[in-house]
């Protein structure tokens, strides 16, 4: 087993309340339970020695002419391949050896999509399709981010790991016979063609009843149920465009990263994965950003998933009822999946970080920042969701209207901006842009549905924002909209300008801005967020191109009529997806994926780019 495989060398499985990463070697090296934002049980991805892992790997046969390594992450004599069962979250890792071909099928049962459960299962089924394969199992949990010891109780084919407040039950079926290895477990089994074995890890609250004995028929039923769940769900997708497979995978990924009991999407499945190998830009993304979640809702709506949009709309209404952020703002920029606003940031100094990228942080101190753009994304999502004026009935509308009343008094303030820089507040153009969106969508909703509102005041504020952006956010020198007032730095977040309707996609000012971005932010069709050297963000080091921005760039090119360039950039970007179609946050200088993985922002922008490209290509074809 390799330490610290590439970030992209993983597939994602989940049960809509938590998730796990499995490397192409069959190593589960990231898993938090019972929720996405719970302390980790396996975190080998962040510390190979202290983090813990749950591996099911194939041993190379002891033959002098064994096949050499050839797959991503393959060990000597074993070639590995990984894929998803089509249109599902069932992950298959294949092991090709000279003696035989075997597979590990990984999935998490989705028992109650709308109700929190106190137990979460990782099912791992071993099977051999040719010859014989010797599998090796290791289960080495490390509770509370590797800080807490655990106690092992071994009883035949079952093992129980008791950690702080959490118990993990391991059950083996078939020829796997767990043996104690200190307080951990290991086992081996040699299977021949047609033979199967399985192991199930069940995580539950300490003191909860043990799971029922493992049964092959019950496992088969679980597999059928989870496959049917995902087929039924993706069957509701309305997209029928040119990129069906990659769009479906993005939709499933967004669904996997949504906490079903509350409808809250998380920004990414992981924490601490770096934006630069060995650097300090290592954040915890397992929370619900109002911004990211709102834009994810737009992507899901565009694909026909209205239930997910309504669930988030309800979650957002509850946040408005909670009374806002400690600084007096109506909303905090991010929350835990249950709406808890407390996300105190701590450094986990005992973890080395992925390939030495430290510090590893849990929690997120940016939660206390002022980011005025979140009101624009929130109202954008509500307007896209349909009758936003009906959010929570009359009382819900009153709360929504009160936010816009507050925004009329507070939009003209410096803030930390969309990228959560730690270099001080500025008058960010993007923040003003999204304040305009909030006011514009509120006016439309109040007018369309005849709801009580101070529409004249909102209109005056909206128009004042636009005038200010068009004067102070525009640089005559650069002939472009810039990152903040008085500056000359470009910012790829402004690629959203035409998407939200602030400016026409072929407006001369916008086309000039797009050309300036081509020259400064675009590298072989990949897009940087901004230049940290030109606009210090309070952090050391550099970062890769930002995959969200690359897909937004494709969207902008398509709407601007630069179709050939847009399609080429989109197709090139798809080559950076990993072997199962997933994207992290960034692309590094040699094409490697960097940052937390997979990232919702990237996948929602992929959906938007694909839909825009399809629409514009169809229009061009109809014109002949």
PDB file of C-alpha atoms in Angstrom, residues 298 302 380 384 441 492 494-506 510-511 514 525 527 547-563 565-567 569-570 573 604-616 619:
ATOM      1  CA  UNK A 298     -29.160  25.976  -9.484  1.00  0.00           C
ATOM      2  CA  UNK A 302     -31.244  22.757 -14.302  1.00  0.00           C
ATOM      3  CA  UNK A 380     -30.468  33.659  -6.907  1.00  0.00           C
ATOM      4  CA  UNK A 384     -34.418  29.793  -9.541  1.00  0.00           C
ATOM      5  CA  UNK A 441     -34.307  38.962  -7.593  1.00  0.00           C
ATOM      6  CA  UNK A 492     -12.261  35.084 -12.390  1.00  0.00           C
ATOM      7  CA  UNK A 494     -16.540  37.986 -12.317  1.00  0.00           C
ATOM      8  CA  UNK A 495     -17.125  35.323 -14.978  1.00  0.00           C
ATOM      9  CA  UNK A 496     -20.518  35.034 -13.274  1.00  0.00           C
ATOM     10  CA  UNK A 497     -21.509  38.523 -14.480  1.00  0.00           C
ATOM     11  CA  UNK A 498     -23.350  37.358 -17.627  1.00  0.00           C
ATOM     12  CA  UNK A 499     -24.718  34.230 -15.942  1.00  0.00           C
ATOM     13  CA  UNK A 500     -26.628  36.248 -13.331  1.00  0.00           C
ATOM     14  CA  UNK A 501     -27.847  38.804 -15.855  1.00  0.00           C
ATOM     15  CA  UNK A 502     -25.833  41.781 -14.675  1.00  0.00           C
ATOM     16  CA  UNK A 503     -24.386  42.336 -18.131  1.00  0.00           C
ATOM     17  CA  UNK A 504     -25.156  40.937 -21.569  1.00  0.00           C
ATOM     18  CA  UNK A 505     -22.739  38.179 -22.664  1.00  0.00           C
ATOM     19  CA  UNK A 506     -21.797  40.197 -25.759  1.00  0.00           C
ATOM     20  CA  UNK A 510     -17.816  42.257 -20.984  1.00  0.00           C
ATOM     21  CA  UNK A 511     -16.053  41.128 -24.156  1.00  0.00           C
ATOM     22  CA  UNK A 514     -13.058  38.399 -21.193  1.00  0.00           C
ATOM     23  CA  UNK A 525      -7.649  26.997 -21.257  1.00  0.00           C
ATOM     24  CA  UNK A 527      -8.158  29.601 -15.352  1.00  0.00           C
ATOM     25  CA  UNK A 547     -11.457  24.287 -11.818  1.00  0.00           C
ATOM     26  CA  UNK A 548     -14.691  26.139 -11.009  1.00  0.00           C
ATOM     27  CA  UNK A 549     -13.359  29.153 -12.867  1.00  0.00           C
ATOM     28  CA  UNK A 550     -12.339  27.094 -15.886  1.00  0.00           C
ATOM     29  CA  UNK A 551     -15.883  25.815 -16.330  1.00  0.00           C
ATOM     30  CA  UNK A 552     -17.284  29.334 -15.780  1.00  0.00           C
ATOM     31  CA  UNK A 553     -14.889  30.475 -18.489  1.00  0.00           C
ATOM     32  CA  UNK A 554     -16.339  27.857 -20.837  1.00  0.00           C
ATOM     33  CA  UNK A 555     -19.822  29.124 -20.010  1.00  0.00           C
ATOM     34  CA  UNK A 556     -18.832  32.731 -20.718  1.00  0.00           C
ATOM     35  CA  UNK A 557     -17.135  31.813 -24.000  1.00  0.00           C
ATOM     36  CA  UNK A 558     -20.200  29.901 -25.156  1.00  0.00           C
ATOM     37  CA  UNK A 559     -22.588  32.752 -24.341  1.00  0.00           C
ATOM     38  CA  UNK A 560     -20.219  35.231 -26.016  1.00  0.00           C
ATOM     39  CA  UNK A 561     -20.451  33.268 -29.250  1.00  0.00           C
ATOM     40  CA  UNK A 562     -16.887  31.909 -29.162  1.00  0.00           C
ATOM     41  CA  UNK A 563     -18.197  28.374 -29.609  1.00  0.00           C
ATOM     42  CA  UNK A 565     -12.931  27.941 -28.350  1.00  0.00           C
ATOM     43  CA  UNK A 566     -15.537  27.094 -25.693  1.00  0.00           C
ATOM     44  CA  UNK A 567     -15.923  23.510 -26.851  1.00  0.00           C
ATOM     45  CA  UNK A 569     -11.640  24.381 -23.625  1.00  0.00           C
ATOM     46  CA  UNK A 570     -14.430  22.192 -22.236  1.00  0.00           C
ATOM     47  CA  UNK A 573     -10.843  20.365 -19.135  1.00  0.00           C
ATOM     48  CA  UNK A 604     -21.868  22.365 -10.433  1.00  0.00           C
ATOM     49  CA  UNK A 605     -19.905  24.597 -12.825  1.00  0.00           C
ATOM     50  CA  UNK A 606     -19.310  21.616 -15.120  1.00  0.00           C
ATOM     51  CA  UNK A 607     -23.085  21.166 -15.323  1.00  0.00           C
ATOM     52  CA  UNK A 608     -23.612  24.863 -16.109  1.00  0.00           C
ATOM     53  CA  UNK A 609     -20.921  24.801 -18.811  1.00  0.00           C
ATOM     54  CA  UNK A 610     -22.317  21.665 -20.447  1.00  0.00           C
ATOM     55  CA  UNK A 611     -25.847  23.065 -20.538  1.00  0.00           C
ATOM     56  CA  UNK A 612     -24.705  26.409 -21.963  1.00  0.00           C
ATOM     57  CA  UNK A 613     -22.569  24.729 -24.604  1.00  0.00           C
ATOM     58  CA  UNK A 614     -25.391  22.408 -25.638  1.00  0.00           C
ATOM     59  CA  UNK A 615     -27.789  25.322 -25.964  1.00  0.00           C
ATOM     60  CA  UNK A 616     -25.423  27.478 -28.004  1.00  0.00           C
ATOM     61  CA  UNK A 619     -28.671  27.334 -31.823  1.00  0.00           C
TER      62      UNK A 619
END
